[in-house]
C-alpha positions as a Markdown table, in Angstrom:
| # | Residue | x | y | z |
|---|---|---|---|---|
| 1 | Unk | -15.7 | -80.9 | -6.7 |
| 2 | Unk | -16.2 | -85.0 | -7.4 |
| 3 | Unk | -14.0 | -87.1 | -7.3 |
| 4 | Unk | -14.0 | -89.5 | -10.6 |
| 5 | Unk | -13.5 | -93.6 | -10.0 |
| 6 | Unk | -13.3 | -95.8 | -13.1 |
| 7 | Unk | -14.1 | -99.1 | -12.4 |
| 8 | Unk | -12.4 | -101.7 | -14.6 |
| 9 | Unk | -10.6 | -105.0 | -15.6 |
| 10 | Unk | -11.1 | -106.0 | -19.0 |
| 11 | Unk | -12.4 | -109.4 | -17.9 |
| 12 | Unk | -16.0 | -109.9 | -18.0 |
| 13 | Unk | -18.6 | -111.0 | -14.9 |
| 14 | Unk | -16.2 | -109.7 | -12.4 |
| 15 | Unk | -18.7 | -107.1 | -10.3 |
| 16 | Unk | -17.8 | -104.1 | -12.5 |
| 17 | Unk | -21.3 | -103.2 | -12.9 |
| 18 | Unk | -22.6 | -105.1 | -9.5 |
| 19 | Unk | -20.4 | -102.8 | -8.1 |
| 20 | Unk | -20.8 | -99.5 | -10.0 |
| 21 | Unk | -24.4 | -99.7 | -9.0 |
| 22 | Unk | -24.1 | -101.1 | -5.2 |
| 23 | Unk | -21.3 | -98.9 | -4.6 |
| 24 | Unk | -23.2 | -95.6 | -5.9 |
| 25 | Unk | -26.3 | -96.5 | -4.0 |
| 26 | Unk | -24.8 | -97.2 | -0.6 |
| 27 | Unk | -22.4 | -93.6 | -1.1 |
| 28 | Unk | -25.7 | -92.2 | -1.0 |
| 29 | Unk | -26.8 | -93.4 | 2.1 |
| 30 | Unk | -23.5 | -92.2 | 3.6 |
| 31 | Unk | -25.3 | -89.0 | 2.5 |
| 32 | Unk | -22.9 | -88.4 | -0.8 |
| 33 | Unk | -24.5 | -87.2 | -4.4 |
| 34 | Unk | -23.6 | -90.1 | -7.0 |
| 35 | Unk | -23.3 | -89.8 | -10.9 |
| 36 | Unk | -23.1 | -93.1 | -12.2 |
| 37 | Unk | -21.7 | -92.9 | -15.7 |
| 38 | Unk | -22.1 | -96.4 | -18.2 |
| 39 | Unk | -19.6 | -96.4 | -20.4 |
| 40 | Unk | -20.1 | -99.7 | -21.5 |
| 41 | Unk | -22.4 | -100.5 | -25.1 |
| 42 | Unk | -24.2 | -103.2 | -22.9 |
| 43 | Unk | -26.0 | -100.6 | -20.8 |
| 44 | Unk | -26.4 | -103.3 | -17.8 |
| 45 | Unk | -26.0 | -100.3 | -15.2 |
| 46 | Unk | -28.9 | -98.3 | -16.3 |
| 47 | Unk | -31.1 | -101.6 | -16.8 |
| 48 | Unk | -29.7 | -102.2 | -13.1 |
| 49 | Unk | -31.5 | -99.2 | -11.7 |
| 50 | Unk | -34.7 | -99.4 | -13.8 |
| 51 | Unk | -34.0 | -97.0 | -17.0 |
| 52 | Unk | -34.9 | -98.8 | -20.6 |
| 53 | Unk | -31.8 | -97.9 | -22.0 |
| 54 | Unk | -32.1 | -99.4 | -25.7 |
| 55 | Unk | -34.7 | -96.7 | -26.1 |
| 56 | Unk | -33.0 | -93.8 | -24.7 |
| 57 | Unk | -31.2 | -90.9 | -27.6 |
| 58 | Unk | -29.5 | -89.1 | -24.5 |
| 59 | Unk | -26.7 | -91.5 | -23.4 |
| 60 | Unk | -23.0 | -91.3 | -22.9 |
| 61 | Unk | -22.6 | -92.1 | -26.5 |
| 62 | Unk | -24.3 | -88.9 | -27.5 |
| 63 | Unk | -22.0 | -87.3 | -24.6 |
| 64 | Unk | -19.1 | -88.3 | -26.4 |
| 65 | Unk | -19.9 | -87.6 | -29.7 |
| 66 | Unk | -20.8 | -83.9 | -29.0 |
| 67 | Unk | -24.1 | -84.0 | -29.8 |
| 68 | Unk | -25.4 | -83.4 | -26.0 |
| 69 | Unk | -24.1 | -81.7 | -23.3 |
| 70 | Unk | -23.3 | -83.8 | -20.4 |
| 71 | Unk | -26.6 | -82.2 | -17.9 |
| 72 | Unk | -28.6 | -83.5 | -21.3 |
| 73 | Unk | -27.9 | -86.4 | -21.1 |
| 74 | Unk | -28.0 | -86.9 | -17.1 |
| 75 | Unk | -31.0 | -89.2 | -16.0 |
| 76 | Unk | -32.5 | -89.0 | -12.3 |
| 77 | Unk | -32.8 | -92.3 | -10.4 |
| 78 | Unk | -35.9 | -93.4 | -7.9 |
| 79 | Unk | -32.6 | -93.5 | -5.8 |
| 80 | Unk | -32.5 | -89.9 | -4.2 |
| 81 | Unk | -29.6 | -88.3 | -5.0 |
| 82 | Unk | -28.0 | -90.8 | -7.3 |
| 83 | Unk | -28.3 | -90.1 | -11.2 |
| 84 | Unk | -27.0 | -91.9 | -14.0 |
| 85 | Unk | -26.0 | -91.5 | -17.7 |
| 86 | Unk | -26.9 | -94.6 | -19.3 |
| 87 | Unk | -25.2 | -96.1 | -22.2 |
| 88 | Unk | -27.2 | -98.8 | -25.0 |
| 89 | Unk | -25.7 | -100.6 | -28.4 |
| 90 | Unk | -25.1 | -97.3 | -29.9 |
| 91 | Unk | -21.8 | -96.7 | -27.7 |
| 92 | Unk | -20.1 | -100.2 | -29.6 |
| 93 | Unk | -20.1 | -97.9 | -33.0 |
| 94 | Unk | -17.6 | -95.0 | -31.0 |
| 95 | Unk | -14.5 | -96.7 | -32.1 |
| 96 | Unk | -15.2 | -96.0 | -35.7 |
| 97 | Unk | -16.8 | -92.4 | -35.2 |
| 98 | Unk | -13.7 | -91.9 | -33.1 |
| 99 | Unk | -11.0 | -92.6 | -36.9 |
| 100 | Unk | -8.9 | -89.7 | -37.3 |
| 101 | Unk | -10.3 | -86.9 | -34.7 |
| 102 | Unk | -7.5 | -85.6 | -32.8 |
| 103 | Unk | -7.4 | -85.6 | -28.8 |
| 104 | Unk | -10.4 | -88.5 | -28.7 |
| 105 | Unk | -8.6 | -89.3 | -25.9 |
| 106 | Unk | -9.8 | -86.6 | -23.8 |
| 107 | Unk | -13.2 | -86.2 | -25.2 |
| 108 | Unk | -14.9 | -88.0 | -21.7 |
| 109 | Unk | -12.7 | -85.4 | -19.4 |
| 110 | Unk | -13.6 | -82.8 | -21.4 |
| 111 | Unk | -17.3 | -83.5 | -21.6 |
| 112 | Unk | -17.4 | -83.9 | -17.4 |
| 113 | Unk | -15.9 | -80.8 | -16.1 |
| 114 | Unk | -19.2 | -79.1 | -16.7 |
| 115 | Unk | -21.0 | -81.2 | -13.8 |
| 116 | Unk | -18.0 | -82.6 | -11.7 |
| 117 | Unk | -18.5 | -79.7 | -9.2 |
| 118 | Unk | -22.3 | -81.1 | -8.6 |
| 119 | Unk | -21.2 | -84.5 | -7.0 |
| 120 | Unk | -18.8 | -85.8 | -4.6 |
| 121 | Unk | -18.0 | -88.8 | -6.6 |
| 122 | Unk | -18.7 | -89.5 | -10.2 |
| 123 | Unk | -18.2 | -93.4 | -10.9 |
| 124 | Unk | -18.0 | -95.0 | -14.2 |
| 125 | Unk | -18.6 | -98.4 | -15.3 |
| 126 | Unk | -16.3 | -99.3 | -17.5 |
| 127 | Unk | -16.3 | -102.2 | -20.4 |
| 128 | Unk | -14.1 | -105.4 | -20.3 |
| 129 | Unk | -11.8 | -104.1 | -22.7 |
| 130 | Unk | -9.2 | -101.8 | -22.7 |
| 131 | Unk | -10.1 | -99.8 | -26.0 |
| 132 | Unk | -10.9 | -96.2 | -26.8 |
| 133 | Unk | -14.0 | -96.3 | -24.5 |
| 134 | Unk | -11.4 | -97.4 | -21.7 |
| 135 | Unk | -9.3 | -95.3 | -22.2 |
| 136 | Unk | -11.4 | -92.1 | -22.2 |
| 137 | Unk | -12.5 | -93.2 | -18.9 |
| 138 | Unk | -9.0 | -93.7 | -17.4 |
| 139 | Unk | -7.9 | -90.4 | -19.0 |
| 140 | Unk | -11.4 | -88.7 | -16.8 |
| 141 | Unk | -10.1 | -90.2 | -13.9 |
| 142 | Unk | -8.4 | -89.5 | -10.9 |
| 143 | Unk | -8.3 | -92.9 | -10.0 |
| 144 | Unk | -9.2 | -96.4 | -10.9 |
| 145 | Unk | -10.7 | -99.2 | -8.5 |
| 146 | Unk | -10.0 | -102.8 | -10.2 |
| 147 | Unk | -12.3 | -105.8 | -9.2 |
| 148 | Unk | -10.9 | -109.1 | -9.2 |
| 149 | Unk | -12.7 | -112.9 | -8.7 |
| 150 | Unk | -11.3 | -114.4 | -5.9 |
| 151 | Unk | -10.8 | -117.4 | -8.9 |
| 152 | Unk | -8.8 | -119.2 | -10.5 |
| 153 | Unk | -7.1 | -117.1 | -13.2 |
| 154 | Unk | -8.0 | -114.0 | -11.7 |
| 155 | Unk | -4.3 | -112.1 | -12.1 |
| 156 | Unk | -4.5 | -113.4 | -15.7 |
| 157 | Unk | -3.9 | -110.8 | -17.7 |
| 158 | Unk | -3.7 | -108.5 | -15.3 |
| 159 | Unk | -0.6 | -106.8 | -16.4 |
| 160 | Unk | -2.2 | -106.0 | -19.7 |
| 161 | Unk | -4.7 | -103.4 | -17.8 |
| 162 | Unk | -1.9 | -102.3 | -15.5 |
| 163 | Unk | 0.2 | -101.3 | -18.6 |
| 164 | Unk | -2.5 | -99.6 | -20.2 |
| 165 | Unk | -3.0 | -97.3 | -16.7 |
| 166 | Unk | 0.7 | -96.7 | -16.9 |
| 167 | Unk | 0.0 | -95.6 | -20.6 |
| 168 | Unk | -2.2 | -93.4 | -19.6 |
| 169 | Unk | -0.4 | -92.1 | -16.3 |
| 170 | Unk | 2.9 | -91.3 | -18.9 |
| 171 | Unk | 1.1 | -90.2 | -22.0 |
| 172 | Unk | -2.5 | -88.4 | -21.0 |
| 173 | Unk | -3.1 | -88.1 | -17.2 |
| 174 | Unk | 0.0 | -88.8 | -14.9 |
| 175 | Unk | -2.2 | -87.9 | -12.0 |
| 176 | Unk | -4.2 | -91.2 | -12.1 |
| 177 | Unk | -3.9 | -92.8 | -9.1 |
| 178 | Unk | -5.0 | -97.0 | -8.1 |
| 179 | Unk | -7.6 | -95.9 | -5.9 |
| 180 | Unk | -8.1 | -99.9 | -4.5 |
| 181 | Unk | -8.5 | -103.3 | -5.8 |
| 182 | Unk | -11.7 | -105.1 | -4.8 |
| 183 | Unk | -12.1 | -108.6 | -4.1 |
| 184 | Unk | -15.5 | -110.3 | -5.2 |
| 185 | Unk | -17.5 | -113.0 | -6.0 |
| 186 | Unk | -15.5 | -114.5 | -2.9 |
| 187 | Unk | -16.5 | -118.2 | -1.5 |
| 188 | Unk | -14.6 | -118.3 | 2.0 |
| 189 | Unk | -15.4 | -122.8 | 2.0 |
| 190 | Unk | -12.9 | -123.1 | -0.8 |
| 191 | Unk | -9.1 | -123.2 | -0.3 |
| 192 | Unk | -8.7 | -121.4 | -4.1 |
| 193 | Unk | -10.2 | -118.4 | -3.3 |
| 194 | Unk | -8.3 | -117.7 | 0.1 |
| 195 | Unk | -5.1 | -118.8 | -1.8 |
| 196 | Unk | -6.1 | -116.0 | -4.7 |
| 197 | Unk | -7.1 | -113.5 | -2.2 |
| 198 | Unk | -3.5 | -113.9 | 0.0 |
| 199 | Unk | -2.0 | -113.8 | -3.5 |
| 200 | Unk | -4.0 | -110.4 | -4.6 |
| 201 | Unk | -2.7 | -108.8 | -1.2 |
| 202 | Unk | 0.9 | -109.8 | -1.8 |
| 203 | Unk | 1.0 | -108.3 | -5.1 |
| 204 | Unk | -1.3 | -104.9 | -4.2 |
| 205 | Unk | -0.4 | -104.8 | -0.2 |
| 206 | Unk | -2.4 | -102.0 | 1.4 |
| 207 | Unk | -4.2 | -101.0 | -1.8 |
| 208 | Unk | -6.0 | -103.8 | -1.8 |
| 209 | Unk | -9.6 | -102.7 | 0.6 |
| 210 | Unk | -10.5 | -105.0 | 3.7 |
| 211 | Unk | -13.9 | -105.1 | 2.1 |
| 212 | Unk | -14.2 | -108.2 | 0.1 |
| 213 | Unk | -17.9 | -108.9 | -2.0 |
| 214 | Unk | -19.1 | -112.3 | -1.2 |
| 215 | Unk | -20.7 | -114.9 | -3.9 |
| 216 | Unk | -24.3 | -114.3 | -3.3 |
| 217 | Unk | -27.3 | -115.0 | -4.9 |
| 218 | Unk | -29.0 | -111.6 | -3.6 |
| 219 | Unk | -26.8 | -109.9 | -5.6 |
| 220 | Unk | -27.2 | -111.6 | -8.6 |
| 221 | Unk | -31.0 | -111.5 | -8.7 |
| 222 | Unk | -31.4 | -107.9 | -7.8 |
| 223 | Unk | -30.5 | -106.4 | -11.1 |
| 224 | Unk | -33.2 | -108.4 | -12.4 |
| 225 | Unk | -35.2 | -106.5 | -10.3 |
| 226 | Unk | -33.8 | -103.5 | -11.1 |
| 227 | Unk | -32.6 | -102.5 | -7.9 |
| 228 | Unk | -29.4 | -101.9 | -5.9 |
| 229 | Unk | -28.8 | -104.9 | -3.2 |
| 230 | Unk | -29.4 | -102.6 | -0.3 |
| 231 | Unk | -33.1 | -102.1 | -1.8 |
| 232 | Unk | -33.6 | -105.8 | -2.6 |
| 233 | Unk | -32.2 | -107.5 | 0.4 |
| 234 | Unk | -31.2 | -104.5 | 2.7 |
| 235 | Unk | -30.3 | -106.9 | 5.5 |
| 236 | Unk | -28.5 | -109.3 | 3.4 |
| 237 | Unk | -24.7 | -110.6 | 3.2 |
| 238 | Unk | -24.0 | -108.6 | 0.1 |
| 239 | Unk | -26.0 | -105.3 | 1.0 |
| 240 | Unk | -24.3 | -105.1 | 4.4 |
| 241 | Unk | -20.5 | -106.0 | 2.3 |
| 242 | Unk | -21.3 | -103.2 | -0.2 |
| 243 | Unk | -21.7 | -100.7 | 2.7 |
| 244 | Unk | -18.9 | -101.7 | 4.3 |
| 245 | Unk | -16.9 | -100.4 | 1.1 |
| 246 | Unk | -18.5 | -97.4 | 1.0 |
| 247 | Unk | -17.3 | -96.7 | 4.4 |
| 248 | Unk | -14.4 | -97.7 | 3.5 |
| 249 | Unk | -14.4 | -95.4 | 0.6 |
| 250 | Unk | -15.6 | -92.7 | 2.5 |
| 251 | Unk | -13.1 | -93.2 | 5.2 |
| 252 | Unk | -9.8 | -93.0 | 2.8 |
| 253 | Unk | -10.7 | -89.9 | 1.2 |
């Protein structure tokens, strides 16, 4: 049965969705089957891996509004084994559709357990905010993997998301679990980022992964491309960093 990863912080341009969609792809070449689940209205991790998603009706939006059953709305990939449900500008209306239905909460956990036995891991992208979207996601879960910029200001605000996981963990789904905390966009030249790094492994200690995702252009233009980094620039700093986690991953579990 998969296991489910939400992958969060509720700051933006932190490698949430560089991640999702690098981490998903290189699982796969560790011979794992992915679902990659969007769960954010900006739909950037199924324009990532090629899909049109502003166009698409079958989305996670119509996943969690009961309309579609989760294999409906479950979109193959031109990456073997890894599919995706996408999410587009129709998920940013949930909030309100959500207004007075009881257990909304649960409506993402509920709407997975029909396909979690048909992948190892299922990994969902999750929005920089920590709202009813979030919080569906977290309450899916069995763990969460935070990202953090080796920048300045990274732990800011910090404490907000780990109070909402300890929400969660009391109120909804006390088996969540931190599955890691994930150091990117890191430029080893600069004193600031090794000073927020050694600060991110004093506060998190071993849960923080000896994998840490480099600044690099590579990674930044492949989207564009609409590709995962180990198809764009297979030999590259950032494809060979991203396969490293999933080892990593792999490795812990």
């Amino acid at each position: 049965m998969g296991k489910i990863v939400s992958i969060s912080n509720q700051k933006g341009g932190v490698g949430k969705t560089t991640t999702a969609i690098n981490l998903a792809s290189n699982l796969v070449e560790l011979g794992k089957k992915i679902l990659l689940l969007d769960i954010d209205p900006q739909g950037n991790s199924g324009s990532g891996l090629g899909l049109e998603v502003q166009s698409l009706n079958k989305t996670t939006y119509e996943l969690l509004i009961g309309e579609l059953s989760a294999r409906e709305v479950i979109h193959k990939t031109f990456v073997d084994r890894l599919d995706i449900i996408p999410s587009n500008i129709n998920l940013s209306g949930l909030e309100v559709d959500f207004l007075g239905i009881d257990k909304k909460e649960f409506k993402l956990r509920d709407a997975l357990a029909s396909v979690k036995q048909d992948y190892d891991y299922i990994l969902i992208d999750c929005p920089p905010s920590l709202g009813v979207l979030t919080i569906n996601a977290l309450c899916a879960s069995q763990s969460v993997m935070i990202t953090l910029q080796t920048e300045y200001f990274a732990l800011e605000g910090l404490s907000q998301l780990m109070r909402i996981i300890s929400l969660v963990q009391n109120q909804w789904n006390p088996g969540l679990e931190l599955e890691g905390v994930l150091l990117t966009m890191y430029d080893k030249r600069t004193n600031l980022a090794n000073q927020v790094a050694d600060d991110v492994r004093n506060f998190f200690k071993e849960k923080v992964y000896q994998t840490i995702i480099p600044r690099n252009i590579k990674l930044s233009e492949a989207p564009s491309f609409a590709k995962p980094i180990n198809y764009y620039d297979p030999d590259g700093v950032g494809a060979k960093s991203y396969r490293s986690l999933a080892e990593e991953i792999v490795g812990m579990s």
